[in-house]
Amino acid sequence: PYAGPGPAMEALRAAGRAVLRSPRLARHGLGLRRRRKLPESWADMQEPLLEGMCFTLKYLGMTLVEKPKGEDMAAAAIRRIVATARVGARKFQKVILTVSPRGISLQDADTKEMVENISIYRISYCTTDKLQNKVFAYVAQSQESGALECHAFLSPKKKIAEAVTLTVAQAFQMALDLWEATHAGR
């Protein structure tokens, strides 16, 4: 007998709801590039998202976190990452971040080498930081150690950081819809 969704799906639902409830993101229109805007309706984006939406960002770094989600936790983690990045004074790695219902993949923009591939089921939270509004971050469970990691990225514009966050939210929703469709008859 089917016992209902497991903890991974509950985390997926909670993360999707948290992103969808963000009043800050709901107020702003989103532009990806010049003259190309995200459609008003998420339904209009389903086909491109299935293939994967790509964003070119700069990887700021990663820090370990204690909690899987929360605005305060994410803000503190982003502050640590940004402070460490400023002290290092190194050139940031330019990456192509691809969002799909399968998860997030990171590819080095220069070498085209795959850096990381994170399953949507391992991602517990994503956000655009309130103070550093060009910074997009997500929290995911490490495949190797199982530790919770917050990864932060710098976008060229605030609207792009918000677009990445909303795209991840839509990917959560699509993954949930696909999961429910495959488990509907059980």
PDB file of C-alpha atoms in Angstrom:
ATOM      1  CA  PRO A   1       0.000   0.000   0.000  1.00  0.00           C
ATOM      2  CA  TYR A   2       1.032   3.551  -0.710  1.00  0.00           C
ATOM      3  CA  ALA A   3       1.960   5.402   2.493  1.00  0.00           C
ATOM      4  CA  GLY A   4       2.010   8.912   1.030  1.00  0.00           C
ATOM      5  CA  PRO A   5       4.890  11.209   0.201  1.00  0.00           C
ATOM      6  CA  GLY A   6       8.138  10.701   2.044  1.00  0.00           C
ATOM      7  CA  PRO A   7      10.289  13.283   3.808  1.00  0.00           C
ATOM      8  CA  ALA A   8      12.001  14.288   0.563  1.00  0.00           C
ATOM      9  CA  MET A   9       8.692  15.268  -1.020  1.00  0.00           C
ATOM     10  CA  GLU A  10       7.599  17.103   2.135  1.00  0.00           C
ATOM     11  CA  ALA A  11      10.836  19.114   2.052  1.00  0.00           C
ATOM     12  CA  LEU A  12      10.274  19.796  -1.652  1.00  0.00           C
ATOM     13  CA  ARG A  13       6.730  21.034  -0.991  1.00  0.00           C
ATOM     14  CA  ALA A  14       7.847  23.216   1.937  1.00  0.00           C
ATOM     15  CA  ALA A  15      10.661  24.794  -0.093  1.00  0.00           C
ATOM     16  CA  GLY A  16       8.328  25.500  -3.004  1.00  0.00           C
ATOM     17  CA  ARG A  17       5.725  27.081  -0.701  1.00  0.00           C
ATOM     18  CA  ALA A  18       8.369  29.249   0.999  1.00  0.00           C
ATOM     19  CA  VAL A  19       9.606  30.611  -2.313  1.00  0.00           C
ATOM     20  CA  LEU A  20       6.082  31.157  -3.645  1.00  0.00           C
ATOM     21  CA  ARG A  21       5.062  33.093  -0.498  1.00  0.00           C
ATOM     22  CA  SER A  22       7.927  35.555  -0.765  1.00  0.00           C
ATOM     23  CA  PRO A  23       6.197  38.955  -1.114  1.00  0.00           C
ATOM     24  CA  ARG A  24       9.430  40.580  -2.254  1.00  0.00           C
ATOM     25  CA  LEU A  25       9.652  38.404  -5.343  1.00  0.00           C
ATOM     26  CA  ALA A  26       5.965  38.729  -6.194  1.00  0.00           C
ATOM     27  CA  ARG A  27       6.156  42.544  -6.481  1.00  0.00           C
ATOM     28  CA  HIS A  28       8.804  42.716  -9.169  1.00  0.00           C
ATOM     29  CA  GLY A  29       8.664  41.971 -12.865  1.00  0.00           C
ATOM     30  CA  LEU A  30      11.555  39.814 -14.008  1.00  0.00           C
ATOM     31  CA  GLY A  31      13.839  40.295 -17.010  1.00  0.00           C
ATOM     32  CA  LEU A  32      16.391  37.669 -17.982  1.00  0.00           C
ATOM     33  CA  ARG A  33      18.280  39.566 -20.646  1.00  0.00           C
ATOM     34  CA  ARG A  34      17.657  42.684 -22.639  1.00  0.00           C
ATOM     35  CA  ARG A  35      14.346  42.544 -24.487  1.00  0.00           C
ATOM     36  CA  ARG A  36      13.598  39.049 -23.162  1.00  0.00           C
ATOM     37  CA  LYS A  37      11.309  38.809 -20.169  1.00  0.00           C
ATOM     38  CA  LEU A  38       9.983  35.884 -18.212  1.00  0.00           C
ATOM     39  CA  PRO A  39       6.323  35.253 -19.049  1.00  0.00           C
ATOM     40  CA  GLU A  40       3.704  36.383 -16.539  1.00  0.00           C
ATOM     41  CA  SER A  41       2.288  32.860 -16.315  1.00  0.00           C
ATOM     42  CA  TRP A  42       4.473  29.996 -15.175  1.00  0.00           C
ATOM     43  CA  ALA A  43       2.464  27.703 -17.433  1.00  0.00           C
ATOM     44  CA  ASP A  44       4.029  29.508 -20.400  1.00  0.00           C
ATOM     45  CA  MET A  45       7.473  28.440 -19.173  1.00  0.00           C
ATOM     46  CA  GLN A  46       6.911  24.711 -18.641  1.00  0.00           C
ATOM     47  CA  GLU A  47       8.415  23.542 -21.912  1.00  0.00           C
ATOM     48  CA  PRO A  48      11.661  25.579 -21.699  1.00  0.00           C
ATOM     49  CA  LEU A  49      12.064  24.612 -18.038  1.00  0.00           C
ATOM     50  CA  LEU A  50      11.745  20.902 -18.831  1.00  0.00           C
ATOM     51  CA  GLU A  51      14.784  21.290 -21.097  1.00  0.00           C
ATOM     52  CA  GLY A  52      16.560  23.506 -18.545  1.00  0.00           C
ATOM     53  CA  MET A  53      16.811  27.274 -18.106  1.00  0.00           C
ATOM     54  CA  CYS A  54      20.391  28.592 -18.146  1.00  0.00           C
ATOM     55  CA  PHE A  55      21.818  31.542 -16.225  1.00  0.00           C
ATOM     56  CA  THR A  56      25.406  32.822 -16.331  1.00  0.00           C
ATOM     57  CA  LEU A  57      26.542  33.688 -12.803  1.00  0.00           C
ATOM     58  CA  LYS A  58      29.735  33.991 -10.762  1.00  0.00           C
ATOM     59  CA  TYR A  59      30.264  31.394  -8.043  1.00  0.00           C
ATOM     60  CA  LEU A  60      31.044  33.141  -4.737  1.00  0.00           C
ATOM     61  CA  GLY A  61      31.562  30.051  -2.619  1.00  0.00           C
ATOM     62  CA  MET A  62      30.022  27.665  -0.118  1.00  0.00           C
ATOM     63  CA  THR A  63      29.600  27.376   3.636  1.00  0.00           C
ATOM     64  CA  LEU A  64      28.140  24.695   5.885  1.00  0.00           C
ATOM     65  CA  VAL A  65      24.806  25.456   7.575  1.00  0.00           C
ATOM     66  CA  GLU A  66      22.935  23.874  10.487  1.00  0.00           C
ATOM     67  CA  LYS A  67      19.340  24.172   9.230  1.00  0.00           C
ATOM     68  CA  PRO A  68      17.862  23.086   5.886  1.00  0.00           C
ATOM     69  CA  LYS A  69      15.835  26.292   5.430  1.00  0.00           C
ATOM     70  CA  GLY A  70      15.093  29.719   6.801  1.00  0.00           C
ATOM     71  CA  GLU A  71      15.590  33.311   5.748  1.00  0.00           C
ATOM     72  CA  ASP A  72      17.800  34.213   8.737  1.00  0.00           C
ATOM     73  CA  MET A  73      19.982  31.125   8.261  1.00  0.00           C
ATOM     74  CA  ALA A  74      20.423  31.908   4.555  1.00  0.00           C
ATOM     75  CA  ALA A  75      21.194  35.592   5.199  1.00  0.00           C
ATOM     76  CA  ALA A  76      23.893  34.681   7.747  1.00  0.00           C
ATOM     77  CA  ALA A  77      25.399  32.082   5.396  1.00  0.00           C
ATOM     78  CA  ILE A  78      25.438  34.570   2.502  1.00  0.00           C
ATOM     79  CA  ARG A  79      27.136  37.181   4.730  1.00  0.00           C
ATOM     80  CA  ARG A  80      29.857  34.632   5.603  1.00  0.00           C
ATOM     81  CA  ILE A  81      30.349  33.645   1.960  1.00  0.00           C
ATOM     82  CA  VAL A  82      30.495  37.265   0.733  1.00  0.00           C
ATOM     83  CA  ALA A  83      32.914  38.274   3.529  1.00  0.00           C
ATOM     84  CA  THR A  84      35.199  35.336   2.712  1.00  0.00           C
ATOM     85  CA  ALA A  85      35.003  36.126  -1.009  1.00  0.00           C
ATOM     86  CA  ARG A  86      35.957  39.778  -0.414  1.00  0.00           C
ATOM     87  CA  VAL A  87      38.947  38.834   1.745  1.00  0.00           C
ATOM     88  CA  GLY A  88      40.179  36.333  -0.848  1.00  0.00           C
ATOM     89  CA  ALA A  89      40.205  38.997  -3.585  1.00  0.00           C
ATOM     90  CA  ARG A  90      40.329  36.285  -6.219  1.00  0.00           C
ATOM     91  CA  LYS A  91      38.575  36.182  -9.558  1.00  0.00           C
ATOM     92  CA  PHE A  92      35.258  34.362  -9.235  1.00  0.00           C
ATOM     93  CA  GLN A  93      34.537  31.291 -11.323  1.00  0.00           C
ATOM     94  CA  LYS A  94      32.017  32.080 -14.050  1.00  0.00           C
ATOM     95  CA  VAL A  95      29.450  29.270 -14.243  1.00  0.00           C
ATOM     96  CA  ILE A  96      26.403  28.362 -16.259  1.00  0.00           C
ATOM     97  CA  LEU A  97      23.696  27.385 -13.781  1.00  0.00           C
ATOM     98  CA  THR A  98      20.987  25.278 -15.419  1.00  0.00           C
ATOM     99  CA  VAL A  99      17.673  24.803 -13.608  1.00  0.00           C
ATOM    100  CA  SER A 100      15.293  21.973 -14.513  1.00  0.00           C
ATOM    101  CA  PRO A 101      12.803  19.737 -12.675  1.00  0.00           C
ATOM    102  CA  ARG A 102      15.715  17.293 -12.248  1.00  0.00           C
ATOM    103  CA  GLY A 103      17.727  19.856 -10.269  1.00  0.00           C
ATOM    104  CA  ILE A 104      20.543  22.351 -10.686  1.00  0.00           C
ATOM    105  CA  SER A 105      23.638  21.696 -12.755  1.00  0.00           C
ATOM    106  CA  LEU A 106      26.751  23.862 -12.742  1.00  0.00           C
ATOM    107  CA  GLN A 107      29.073  24.057 -15.715  1.00  0.00           C
ATOM    108  CA  ASP A 108      32.281  26.099 -15.947  1.00  0.00           C
ATOM    109  CA  ALA A 109      31.508  28.862 -18.476  1.00  0.00           C
ATOM    110  CA  ASP A 110      35.049  28.878 -19.897  1.00  0.00           C
ATOM    111  CA  THR A 111      35.971  25.184 -20.077  1.00  0.00           C
ATOM    112  CA  LYS A 112      32.375  23.831 -20.385  1.00  0.00           C
ATOM    113  CA  GLU A 113      33.371  21.222 -17.785  1.00  0.00           C
ATOM    114  CA  MET A 114      30.565  19.959 -15.508  1.00  0.00           C
ATOM    115  CA  VAL A 115      31.273  21.260 -11.991  1.00  0.00           C
ATOM    116  CA  GLU A 116      28.319  19.827 -10.078  1.00  0.00           C
ATOM    117  CA  ASN A 117      24.907  18.276 -10.586  1.00  0.00           C
ATOM    118  CA  ILE A 118      22.459  18.619  -7.674  1.00  0.00           C
ATOM    119  CA  SER A 119      19.212  16.640  -7.615  1.00  0.00           C
ATOM    120  CA  ILE A 120      16.089  18.701  -6.924  1.00  0.00           C
ATOM    121  CA  TYR A 121      15.386  16.325  -4.030  1.00  0.00           C
ATOM    122  CA  ARG A 122      18.619  17.409  -2.274  1.00  0.00           C
ATOM    123  CA  ILE A 123      17.786  21.137  -2.453  1.00  0.00           C
ATOM    124  CA  SER A 124      15.949  22.371   0.628  1.00  0.00           C
ATOM    125  CA  TYR A 125      15.939  26.155   0.171  1.00  0.00           C
ATOM    126  CA  CYS A 126      16.755  28.932  -2.295  1.00  0.00           C
ATOM    127  CA  THR A 127      16.657  32.694  -1.980  1.00  0.00           C
ATOM    128  CA  THR A 128      17.702  36.070  -3.297  1.00  0.00           C
ATOM    129  CA  ASP A 129      19.392  37.904  -0.443  1.00  0.00           C
ATOM    130  CA  LYS A 130      17.672  41.058   0.849  1.00  0.00           C
ATOM    131  CA  LEU A 131      20.862  43.059   1.450  1.00  0.00           C
ATOM    132  CA  GLN A 132      23.055  41.616  -1.299  1.00  0.00           C
ATOM    133  CA  ASN A 133      20.208  41.658  -3.829  1.00  0.00           C
ATOM    134  CA  LYS A 134      22.336  40.405  -6.730  1.00  0.00           C
ATOM    135  CA  VAL A 135      23.174  37.234  -4.781  1.00  0.00           C
ATOM    136  CA  PHE A 136      21.255  34.000  -5.374  1.00  0.00           C
ATOM    137  CA  ALA A 137      21.839  31.126  -2.952  1.00  0.00           C
ATOM    138  CA  TYR A 138      20.542  27.624  -2.377  1.00  0.00           C
ATOM    139  CA  VAL A 139      20.920  25.094   0.427  1.00  0.00           C
ATOM    140  CA  ALA A 140      21.456  21.465  -0.520  1.00  0.00           C
ATOM    141  CA  GLN A 141      22.546  18.271   1.141  1.00  0.00           C
ATOM    142  CA  SER A 142      26.004  17.159   0.019  1.00  0.00           C
ATOM    143  CA  GLN A 143      25.963  13.865  -1.844  1.00  0.00           C
ATOM    144  CA  GLU A 144      29.372  12.907  -0.406  1.00  0.00           C
ATOM    145  CA  SER A 145      29.105  13.878   3.271  1.00  0.00           C
ATOM    146  CA  GLY A 146      25.384  14.453   3.805  1.00  0.00           C
ATOM    147  CA  ALA A 147      26.158  17.887   5.324  1.00  0.00           C
ATOM    148  CA  LEU A 148      23.980  20.894   4.521  1.00  0.00           C
ATOM    149  CA  GLU A 149      25.778  23.382   2.274  1.00  0.00           C
ATOM    150  CA  CYS A 150      24.779  26.888   1.236  1.00  0.00           C
ATOM    151  CA  HIS A 151      26.136  27.854  -2.198  1.00  0.00           C
ATOM    152  CA  ALA A 152      26.039  31.515  -3.299  1.00  0.00           C
ATOM    153  CA  PHE A 153      26.246  33.089  -6.754  1.00  0.00           C
ATOM    154  CA  LEU A 154      26.582  36.682  -7.940  1.00  0.00           C
ATOM    155  CA  SER A 155      24.374  37.737 -10.839  1.00  0.00           C
ATOM    156  CA  PRO A 156      24.945  40.782 -13.048  1.00  0.00           C
ATOM    157  CA  LYS A 157      21.559  42.254 -12.024  1.00  0.00           C
ATOM    158  CA  LYS A 158      19.077  41.986  -9.171  1.00  0.00           C
ATOM    159  CA  LYS A 159      16.341  40.873 -11.583  1.00  0.00           C
ATOM    160  CA  ILE A 160      18.430  37.939 -12.775  1.00  0.00           C
ATOM    161  CA  ALA A 161      18.984  36.757  -9.187  1.00  0.00           C
ATOM    162  CA  GLU A 162      15.218  36.958  -8.637  1.00  0.00           C
ATOM    163  CA  ALA A 163      14.576  35.149 -11.931  1.00  0.00           C
ATOM    164  CA  VAL A 164      16.851  32.273 -10.872  1.00  0.00           C
ATOM    165  CA  THR A 165      14.991  32.001  -7.552  1.00  0.00           C
ATOM    166  CA  LEU A 166      11.588  31.952  -9.249  1.00  0.00           C
ATOM    167  CA  THR A 167      12.818  29.439 -11.827  1.00  0.00           C
ATOM    168  CA  VAL A 168      13.979  27.106  -9.046  1.00  0.00           C
ATOM    169  CA  ALA A 169      10.553  27.539  -7.390  1.00  0.00           C
ATOM    170  CA  GLN A 170       8.881  26.544 -10.638  1.00  0.00           C
ATOM    171  CA  ALA A 171      11.230  23.565 -10.968  1.00  0.00           C
ATOM    172  CA  PHE A 172      10.159  22.453  -7.456  1.00  0.00           C
ATOM    173  CA  GLN A 173       6.510  22.705  -8.486  1.00  0.00           C
ATOM    174  CA  MET A 174       7.061  20.818 -11.752  1.00  0.00           C
ATOM    175  CA  ALA A 175       9.045  18.092  -9.964  1.00  0.00           C
ATOM    176  CA  LEU A 176       6.215  17.751  -7.446  1.00  0.00           C
ATOM    177  CA  ASP A 177       3.599  17.606 -10.224  1.00  0.00           C
ATOM    178  CA  LEU A 178       5.607  14.953 -12.091  1.00  0.00           C
ATOM    179  CA  TRP A 179       6.118  12.953  -8.878  1.00  0.00           C
ATOM    180  CA  GLU A 180       2.398  13.106  -8.018  1.00  0.00           C
ATOM    181  CA  ALA A 181       1.451  12.085 -11.573  1.00  0.00           C
ATOM    182  CA  THR A 182       3.661   8.987 -11.396  1.00  0.00           C
ATOM    183  CA  HIS A 183       2.291   8.020  -7.955  1.00  0.00           C
ATOM    184  CA  ALA A 184      -1.392   8.885  -8.577  1.00  0.00           C
ATOM    185  CA  GLY A 185      -2.616   5.368  -9.325  1.00  0.00           C
ATOM    186  CA  ARG A 186      -0.982   3.601  -6.396  1.00  0.00           C
TER     187      ARG A 186
END
